[in-house]
Each structure stands twice: as structure tokens, then as C-alpha cells.
Short mmCIF file of C-alpha atoms and ligand atoms in Angstrom, two decimals:
data_model
loop_
_atom_site.label_atom_id
_atom_site.label_comp_id
_atom_site.label_asym_id
_atom_site.label_seq_id
_atom_site.Cartn_x
_atom_site.Cartn_y
_atom_site.Cartn_z
CA MET A 522 16.52 0.75 -22.58
CA GLU A 523 18.89 1.38 -19.71
CA GLN A 524 18.43 -1.17 -16.92
CA GLU A 525 19.32 -0.72 -13.29
CA ASN A 526 19.14 -3.15 -10.37
CA VAL A 527 18.05 -1.79 -7.01
CA GLN A 528 17.11 -3.33 -3.68
CA CYS A 529 14.34 -0.96 -2.76
CA LEU A 530 12.35 1.20 -5.13
CA ILE A 531 9.89 3.78 -3.78
CA ILE A 532 7.37 5.41 -6.07
CA GLY A 533 5.81 8.64 -4.84
CA SER A 534 6.96 11.64 -2.84
CA GLY A 535 4.24 12.40 -0.33
CA PRO A 536 4.69 11.79 3.41
CA ALA A 537 4.52 8.00 2.84
CA GLY A 538 7.21 7.94 0.14
CA TYR A 539 9.65 10.26 1.91
CA THR A 540 9.21 8.55 5.27
CA ALA A 541 9.84 5.18 3.62
CA ALA A 542 12.98 6.72 2.08
CA ILE A 543 14.20 7.99 5.48
CA TYR A 544 13.81 4.57 7.09
CA ALA A 545 15.10 2.58 4.11
CA SER A 546 18.22 4.71 3.72
CA ARG A 547 18.98 4.53 7.45
CA ALA A 548 18.72 0.74 7.10
CA ASN A 549 21.30 0.83 4.26
CA LEU A 550 18.85 -0.37 1.62
CA SER A 551 20.09 2.36 -0.80
CA PRO A 552 16.54 3.26 -1.77
CA VAL A 553 15.76 4.95 -5.06
CA LEU A 554 12.68 7.18 -4.97
CA TYR A 555 10.86 8.56 -8.00
CA GLU A 556 8.92 11.69 -7.19
CA GLY A 557 6.08 11.35 -9.69
CA LEU A 558 3.92 13.98 -11.33
CA GLN A 559 3.50 16.17 -8.25
CA PRO A 560 6.74 16.26 -6.21
CA GLY A 561 5.76 16.51 -2.55
CA GLY A 562 2.29 15.17 -3.24
CA GLN A 563 -1.11 16.50 -2.25
CA LEU A 564 0.16 18.49 0.74
CA THR A 565 1.94 20.91 -1.55
CA THR A 566 -1.49 22.08 -2.70
CA THR A 567 -2.67 23.01 0.80
CA THR A 568 -1.54 26.04 2.75
CA ASP A 569 -0.99 25.75 6.49
CA ILE A 570 -0.46 22.45 8.31
CA GLU A 571 -1.24 22.67 12.00
CA ASN A 572 -1.92 19.05 12.89
CA PHE A 573 1.39 17.37 12.02
CA PRO A 574 3.09 16.51 15.32
CA GLY A 575 6.36 18.30 15.95
CA TYR A 576 5.39 21.71 14.59
CA PRO A 577 3.89 23.57 17.54
CA GLU A 578 3.61 26.76 15.50
CA GLY A 579 2.36 24.94 12.39
CA THR A 580 4.08 24.91 9.02
CA THR A 581 3.13 25.00 5.35
CA GLY A 582 2.47 21.93 3.24
CA GLN A 583 5.39 22.83 1.00
CA GLN A 584 7.76 23.35 3.96
CA LEU A 585 6.75 20.05 5.54
CA MET A 586 7.46 18.20 2.31
CA ASP A 587 10.76 20.07 1.79
CA ASP A 588 11.78 19.05 5.32
CA LEU A 589 10.88 15.39 4.78
CA ARG A 590 12.76 15.39 1.47
CA ALA A 591 15.85 16.98 3.03
CA GLN A 592 15.74 14.43 5.84
CA ALA A 593 15.65 11.55 3.34
CA LEU A 594 18.53 13.09 1.34
CA ARG A 595 20.60 13.47 4.50
CA PHE A 596 20.69 9.69 4.90
CA GLY A 597 21.57 9.11 1.27
CA ALA A 598 18.22 8.36 -0.39
CA ASP A 599 18.54 8.64 -4.17
CA ILE A 600 15.62 10.95 -4.99
CA ARG A 601 14.91 11.41 -8.68
CA ALA A 602 12.47 13.40 -10.76
CA GLY A 603 10.47 11.01 -12.92
CA VAL A 604 7.16 9.27 -13.32
CA ALA A 605 6.64 5.50 -13.37
CA THR A 606 4.91 4.71 -16.66
CA ALA A 607 4.74 0.91 -16.65
CA ALA A 608 5.00 -1.95 -14.20
CA ASP A 609 5.57 -5.66 -14.58
CA LEU A 610 5.04 -7.48 -11.31
CA SER A 611 4.55 -10.89 -12.93
CA GLY A 612 7.81 -12.21 -11.48
CA THR A 613 10.86 -11.16 -9.47
CA PRO A 614 12.73 -8.93 -9.68
CA TYR A 615 9.82 -6.55 -10.20
CA ARG A 616 10.19 -4.24 -13.20
CA ILE A 617 9.23 -0.59 -13.30
CA THR A 618 9.70 1.65 -16.32
CA VAL A 619 10.20 5.34 -15.72
CA ASP A 620 9.66 8.21 -18.16
CA ASP A 621 13.37 9.10 -18.04
CA GLY A 622 14.02 5.97 -20.09
CA HIS A 623 15.11 3.76 -17.19
CA GLU A 624 13.90 0.28 -16.41
CA LEU A 625 14.41 -0.56 -12.75
CA LEU A 626 14.63 -4.11 -11.53
CA THR A 627 13.87 -4.22 -7.85
CA ARG A 628 13.56 -6.80 -5.09
CA THR A 629 11.26 -4.65 -3.00
CA LEU A 630 8.77 -2.07 -4.17
CA ILE A 631 7.02 0.54 -2.04
CA ILE A 632 4.02 2.04 -3.80
CA ALA A 633 3.27 5.46 -2.31
CA THR A 634 1.55 7.05 -5.28
CA GLY A 635 -1.25 8.62 -3.26
CA ALA A 636 -4.73 9.58 -4.30
CA THR A 637 -6.13 12.51 -6.15
CA ALA A 638 -9.16 14.39 -4.88
CA LYS A 639 -11.82 14.77 -7.50
CA TYR A 640 -12.85 18.28 -8.47
CA LEU A 641 -15.93 19.40 -10.38
CA GLY A 642 -13.80 20.75 -13.24
CA LEU A 643 -14.85 24.39 -12.84
CA GLU A 644 -12.32 27.02 -13.91
CA ASP A 645 -12.98 28.85 -10.63
CA GLU A 646 -11.69 25.86 -8.62
CA THR A 647 -8.26 26.58 -10.10
CA LYS A 648 -8.66 30.35 -9.88
CA TYR A 649 -9.40 30.19 -6.13
CA ALA A 650 -7.06 27.27 -5.26
CA GLY A 651 -5.65 28.02 -1.79
CA MET A 652 -7.98 31.05 -1.59
CA GLY A 653 -11.11 29.40 -0.33
CA VAL A 654 -11.27 26.16 -2.30
CA SER A 655 -10.26 22.97 -0.52
CA ALA A 656 -10.74 19.23 -0.84
CA CYS A 657 -9.84 18.50 2.79
CA ALA A 658 -11.94 19.72 5.71
CA THR A 659 -9.59 18.26 8.32
CA CYS A 660 -6.69 20.19 6.76
CA ASP A 661 -8.36 23.54 6.18
CA GLY A 662 -11.56 23.62 8.27
CA PHE A 663 -9.89 25.46 11.12
CA PHE A 664 -9.48 28.55 8.93
CA TYR A 665 -13.26 28.85 8.61
CA ARG A 666 -14.15 29.18 12.27
CA LYS A 667 -17.40 31.13 12.63
CA LYS A 668 -17.57 31.54 8.86
CA THR A 669 -19.89 30.14 6.19
CA VAL A 670 -18.85 27.26 3.97
CA ALA A 671 -20.33 24.99 1.32
CA VAL A 672 -19.52 21.30 0.90
CA VAL A 673 -20.22 19.54 -2.39
CA GLY A 674 -21.19 15.85 -2.40
CA GLY A 675 -23.73 13.45 -1.00
CA GLY A 676 -21.61 10.47 0.13
CA ASP A 677 -20.07 9.54 3.46
CA THR A 678 -17.10 11.84 2.92
CA ALA A 679 -19.33 14.85 2.23
CA CYS A 680 -21.47 14.14 5.31
CA GLU A 681 -18.42 13.59 7.47
CA GLU A 682 -16.77 16.78 6.23
CA ALA A 683 -19.98 18.79 6.65
CA THR A 684 -20.37 17.52 10.22
CA TYR A 685 -16.72 18.26 11.00
CA LEU A 686 -16.99 21.75 9.53
CA ALA A 687 -20.22 22.40 11.46
CA GLY A 688 -18.14 22.05 14.63
CA LEU A 689 -16.08 25.04 13.54
CA ALA A 690 -18.02 27.16 11.09
CA ALA A 691 -21.12 29.25 11.76
CA LYS A 692 -23.03 27.74 8.83
CA VAL A 693 -22.55 24.86 6.40
CA TYR A 694 -24.42 24.32 3.14
CA LEU A 695 -24.28 20.81 1.73
CA LEU A 696 -24.80 20.91 -2.04
CA VAL A 697 -26.16 17.57 -3.24
CA ARG A 698 -26.82 17.05 -6.93
CA LYS A 699 -29.46 14.32 -6.44
CA PRO A 700 -32.74 14.52 -4.46
CA PHE A 701 -31.19 12.16 -1.85
CA LEU A 702 -27.96 11.43 0.00
CA ARG A 703 -25.90 8.40 -0.89
CA ALA A 704 -24.21 8.31 2.54
CA SER A 705 -24.87 5.66 5.20
CA LYS A 706 -27.99 6.16 7.33
CA ILE A 707 -26.12 7.21 10.44
CA MET A 708 -24.13 9.86 8.55
CA GLN A 709 -27.32 11.13 6.91
CA GLU A 710 -29.01 11.47 10.28
CA ARG A 711 -26.06 13.34 11.71
CA VAL A 712 -26.22 15.85 8.89
CA MET A 713 -30.01 16.23 8.84
CA ASN A 714 -30.13 16.73 12.64
CA ASN A 715 -27.35 19.30 12.77
CA PRO A 716 -28.90 22.77 13.08
CA LYS A 717 -25.84 24.39 11.50
CA ILE A 718 -26.10 22.32 8.30
CA THR A 719 -28.56 23.12 5.53
CA VAL A 720 -28.82 20.39 2.91
CA LEU A 721 -29.67 21.73 -0.53
CA PHE A 722 -30.83 18.82 -2.66
CA GLU A 723 -30.77 18.97 -6.45
CA HIS A 724 -28.21 21.75 -6.35
CA ASN A 725 -25.14 22.04 -8.57
CA ALA A 726 -22.35 24.58 -8.17
CA THR A 727 -21.59 26.32 -11.45
CA GLY A 728 -18.96 28.86 -10.38
CA LEU A 729 -17.45 30.95 -7.59
CA TYR A 730 -17.05 34.67 -7.14
CA GLY A 731 -15.04 37.04 -4.96
CA GLU A 732 -12.33 39.71 -5.12
CA ASP A 733 -9.36 38.28 -3.18
CA GLY A 734 -10.82 34.91 -2.34
CA VAL A 735 -14.11 33.07 -2.36
CA GLU A 736 -17.06 35.28 -1.39
CA GLY A 737 -19.82 33.13 -2.81
CA VAL A 738 -20.94 30.29 -5.03
CA HIS A 739 -23.23 30.39 -8.07
CA VAL A 740 -25.70 27.51 -7.88
CA VAL A 741 -28.39 26.07 -10.06
CA LYS A 742 -31.37 24.27 -8.55
CA ARG A 743 -33.08 21.45 -10.49
CA LEU A 744 -30.77 21.77 -13.47
CA GLY A 745 -32.53 21.11 -16.77
CA GLN A 746 -36.03 21.00 -15.20
CA ALA A 747 -38.89 23.36 -16.09
CA ASP A 748 -38.52 25.09 -12.72
CA GLU A 749 -34.72 25.40 -12.93
CA THR A 750 -33.50 28.36 -10.82
CA ARG A 751 -30.12 30.02 -10.55
CA TYR A 752 -28.97 32.04 -7.56
CA ASP A 753 -25.90 32.92 -5.47
CA ILE A 754 -25.02 31.86 -1.92
CA PRO A 755 -22.48 33.97 -0.01
CA ILE A 756 -19.78 31.68 1.44
CA ASP A 757 -16.16 31.98 2.60
CA GLY A 758 -15.01 28.45 1.83
CA PHE A 759 -15.86 25.87 -0.83
CA PHE A 760 -15.10 22.23 0.00
CA LEU A 761 -15.13 19.39 -2.50
CA ALA A 762 -16.08 15.97 -1.14
CA ILE A 763 -17.03 14.09 -4.29
CA GLY A 764 -14.53 11.29 -3.87
CA HIS A 765 -10.87 10.49 -4.38
CA LYS A 766 -9.16 8.48 -7.06
CA PRO A 767 -6.30 6.29 -5.81
CA ASN A 768 -3.31 6.36 -8.16
CA SER A 769 -3.02 2.60 -8.55
CA GLU A 770 -3.71 2.08 -12.27
CA LEU A 771 -0.25 0.73 -13.12
CA PHE A 772 -0.40 -1.98 -10.50
CA ARG A 773 -4.00 -3.19 -10.75
CA PRO A 774 -3.21 -6.17 -13.04
CA TRP A 775 -1.14 -7.71 -10.22
CA LEU A 776 -2.42 -6.33 -6.96
CA GLN A 777 -5.71 -6.79 -5.20
CA THR A 778 -7.68 -3.55 -5.07
CA ASP A 779 -11.16 -2.66 -3.90
CA GLU A 780 -13.84 -1.53 -6.34
CA THR A 781 -12.56 2.08 -6.27
CA GLY A 782 -8.96 1.03 -6.89
CA TYR A 783 -7.51 1.32 -3.37
CA ILE A 784 -4.77 -1.30 -2.97
CA ILE A 785 -5.80 -3.90 -0.42
CA THR A 786 -3.19 -4.62 2.24
CA GLU A 787 -3.05 -7.10 5.08
CA PRO A 788 -4.85 -5.40 7.99
CA GLY A 789 -2.48 -3.28 10.07
CA THR A 790 0.41 -3.73 7.62
CA PRO A 791 1.40 -2.32 4.21
CA ARG A 792 1.83 -5.86 2.76
CA THR A 793 0.08 -6.46 -0.55
CA ASN A 794 -0.70 -9.84 -2.07
CA LEU A 795 2.82 -9.96 -3.59
CA PRO A 796 5.90 -10.66 -1.44
CA GLY A 797 8.19 -7.64 -1.26
CA VAL A 798 5.56 -5.25 -2.62
CA TYR A 799 4.11 -2.75 -0.16
CA ALA A 800 1.49 -0.04 -0.47
CA ALA A 801 1.74 2.97 1.83
CA GLY A 802 -0.27 6.15 2.26
CA ASP A 803 -3.44 7.21 0.52
CA VAL A 804 -3.16 4.71 -2.36
CA ALA A 805 -4.14 2.07 0.19
CA ASP A 806 -6.17 4.19 2.62
CA PRO A 807 -9.73 5.29 1.85
CA HIS A 808 -10.40 6.11 5.50
CA TYR A 809 -7.83 8.27 7.29
CA ARG A 810 -5.94 10.07 4.49
CA GLN A 811 -3.80 12.14 6.86
CA ALA A 812 -0.15 13.12 6.43
CA ILE A 813 0.73 11.48 9.73
CA THR A 814 -1.03 8.20 8.93
CA ALA A 815 0.62 8.14 5.50
CA ALA A 816 4.03 8.77 7.08
CA ALA A 817 3.43 5.96 9.56
CA SER A 818 2.56 3.49 6.82
CA GLY A 819 5.67 4.56 4.85
CA CYS A 820 7.73 3.74 7.93
CA LYS A 821 6.08 0.33 8.21
CA ALA A 822 6.68 -0.37 4.52
CA ALA A 823 10.41 0.36 4.84
CA LEU A 824 10.68 -1.85 7.93
CA GLU A 825 8.89 -4.63 6.02
CA ALA A 826 11.25 -4.21 3.04
CA GLU A 827 14.27 -4.41 5.33
CA ARG A 828 13.03 -7.62 6.95
CA PHE A 829 12.14 -9.11 3.58
CA LEU A 830 15.61 -8.41 2.16
CA LYS A 831 17.29 -9.98 5.20
CA GLN A 832 15.35 -13.23 4.79
P1 NDP B 2263 -18.78 8.42 -2.91
O1 NDP B 2263 -18.40 7.99 -4.28
O2 NDP B 2263 -19.47 7.48 -2.01
O3 NDP B 2263 -19.75 9.70 -3.03
C1 NDP B 2263 -19.45 10.74 -3.88
C2 NDP B 2263 -20.55 11.77 -3.77
O4 NDP B 2263 -20.19 12.88 -4.57
C3 NDP B 2263 -21.91 11.27 -4.28
O5 NDP B 2263 -22.94 11.83 -3.53
C4 NDP B 2263 -21.92 11.81 -5.69
O6 NDP B 2263 -23.22 12.08 -6.18
C5 NDP B 2263 -21.20 13.11 -5.53
N1 NDP B 2263 -20.60 13.56 -6.77
C6 NDP B 2263 -19.72 12.89 -7.55
N2 NDP B 2263 -19.39 13.64 -8.63
C7 NDP B 2263 -20.09 14.78 -8.51
C8 NDP B 2263 -20.20 15.94 -9.30
N3 NDP B 2263 -19.50 16.07 -10.43
N4 NDP B 2263 -21.03 16.93 -8.90
C9 NDP B 2263 -21.73 16.82 -7.75
N5 NDP B 2263 -21.68 15.75 -6.96
C10 NDP B 2263 -20.87 14.74 -7.33
O7 NDP B 2263 -17.42 9.00 -2.29
P2 NDP B 2263 -17.02 9.24 -0.77
O8 NDP B 2263 -15.69 9.89 -0.83
O9 NDP B 2263 -18.10 9.91 -0.05
O10 NDP B 2263 -16.84 7.78 -0.17
C11 NDP B 2263 -15.92 6.85 -0.74
C12 NDP B 2263 -15.98 5.53 0.06
O11 NDP B 2263 -15.43 5.71 1.36
C13 NDP B 2263 -17.43 5.07 0.26
O12 NDP B 2263 -17.44 3.68 0.19
C14 NDP B 2263 -17.74 5.55 1.64
O13 NDP B 2263 -18.76 4.77 2.26
C15 NDP B 2263 -16.40 5.40 2.34
N6 NDP B 2263 -16.29 6.34 3.46
C16 NDP B 2263 -16.68 5.92 4.70
C17 NDP B 2263 -16.63 6.78 5.77
C18 NDP B 2263 -17.07 6.29 7.08
O14 NDP B 2263 -17.56 5.18 7.18
N7 NDP B 2263 -16.92 7.07 8.13
C19 NDP B 2263 -16.15 8.16 5.65
C20 NDP B 2263 -15.80 8.51 4.30
C21 NDP B 2263 -15.87 7.62 3.27
P3 NDP B 2263 -24.20 10.92 -6.69
O15 NDP B 2263 -24.73 10.28 -5.47
O16 NDP B 2263 -25.18 11.70 -7.46
O17 NDP B 2263 -23.37 10.01 -7.55
#
């Protein structure tokens, strides 16, 4: 296997990875960045971005990521297509194997592998991707002002997204598969007391319909029970809020993670439990999950790597 020594290896090409690459290359760390399975990350699956500072007219997710990539390239970042397939962080230098046949030996490692929103697995979620199906209310809620939307899920995220959407939309249905919410009490109360939100317990979405975008959702009430009923609810937007999966599998043997798999970092920093290993962006952030917060943590990770290498 071909081996290569680097000072700073970045895995992942969302806002965290590219921002880390911009800072690390400007600090002459000659960073190598592997883009992973989805070059540009989750933002490339959304449409318009209107809340990233510096774009008064808004931009698209793809354009934002193209711009960040171009900015990293301008300062000499070595950006490569490839997916990390194995990691050995048992000693230094840290070893990462990539699917292009490389093994990289690195003194500093920035993990910016992101998280993946969970979907129900319906064919219609793919069919209507970017046409009414979203897994991020903060990103896409604005496009549903005065419209009707459905949110799927019964946890804190679902309640938070439903409440956020209720501030914009005319009507929000919360589709909960169980007869109760799993969310914290305060979030439950917020949802139950919001006149714009109707909580439909024991409801599962089975499909979507519409000509040029989502016009409604097929639901089943009390699935598998004697009184099971199927009906349609007209909606304009369908939001998934059934959890995210942080992409941390490769690193879990060596890094502290929470029960879901989010990498635990020292509060306010991207430092993990291993010196020279940093986690930036959604892989370490179950709470904010914004492009701008991911970019900020990528910046911090590169500054940490620079200081570490100077020691
Ligand atoms: P959770 O795992 O807590 O909740 C997921 C929800 O989605 C559950 O209600 C679950 O149903 C439902 N669900 C899962 N799969 C399906 C499916 N296939 N069909 C229908 N429903 C499904 O995830 P969250 O993202 O809500 O929260 C993750 C963590 O982040 C939690 O610890 C949460 O407390 C925290 N968080 C905190 C916030 C805050 O404090 N402001 C905001 C957001 C998140 P079921 O109950 O039946 O399993």
C-alpha cells in the first residue's frame, strides 16, 4: 500500500472541512483533504441558502460549497476525491486508509465527516427531494410561509422544528408514530399549546403525492390495529425530524462519543480526547447543525492544528 506522510489531514468536505482547509493552507500546513462520499456535504442536497452571512441575496447550497472549495484551492489545499475506509489512532502518527489505495500518516487529523439526516426510506422522499421534502426546517422553512407542512417525529428535534415552522407556516401537522411524544416536557408543552400545530398521534406517513412537487401525504392511523384507517392530508412541505446519524463509525474505537455517536469535544473547542485530533462540524454537534457553526468549528480546528504542530 502506498504510504504518504502529511502534517494535517482533513476528512470531509462540508463547511467545516473546507473552512479548516482554508485556514490550514493559509498557515502553510499543506493540508490534504479527502472529500468523502458526498463532496460538498449535506448542503448540496438543499436548494437556497439565505442565512449564511455574506450573501445578501442568498445563494444555493451547491454554489456555497463550490465557493468554499475554490477558496481552499486558492491557498493551495490538496483536495482529493476519496473516502476514508479505516483509521488507526492507537499511536502517532495517526493512520488513515483511503479507498484510493493510500495510507496517510498524519500528525494532526481534522474529522469533519458530518452527520446524515435519517429518512423514512419511502421512494417518494427521493422522488420529491428538493421539491417539498426537507430534513432541515431552519434551512427550508422560509419557503413555506403561510403554507401547510407536516413534520415527522416525536423527539425534541421534531417539536423544535414544528414550533419553528409554526412561526412561518399557516398550519403544521406533527406526525408521531407512537401515542405519545418522546420530547422533553417543555418542548411538548410548546407544541401542544401552539394553535397552529396539530399533533396526530399513532400516524405513519406511507407516501407523498403531487404533480410538480409535494401536494399531500398519504397517512395511516393506528397501523396494524383493528381500526386502522388510511387517508390523505394536503400539504406543501414534508419535513423529516426523526434524528441524525453522526458519521463517526471509523473513529469510535479511539474517540469518546455520546450514546448516539457524536464525538465529544472539550467544551468550546474542537479538541477530542487525543492530542492533535479534532472534530469539527456536525459530527460533533447534535445541537446547532448550521453551516456557519460548522464553518466556525472548522476554523477553530485548523488553528488548534497549527498551534499543536508548532509545539
Ligand atoms: P430522537 O431520537 O430523540 O427522536 C426521534 C423521533 O423520531 C422519535 O419520536 C422517534 O419515534 C421518531 N422516529 C424515529 N424513526 C422513525 C420512523 N421510522 N418513523 C416515524 N418516526 C420515527 O431524535 P432527535 O433528533 O429528536 O433528538 C436527538 C437528541 O438531541 C436528543 O437527545 C434530544 O433531546 C436532543 N435535542 C435537544 C434539543 C433541545 O434541547 N433543544 C433540540 C433537538 C435535539 P419513537 O419515539 O417512536 O422512537
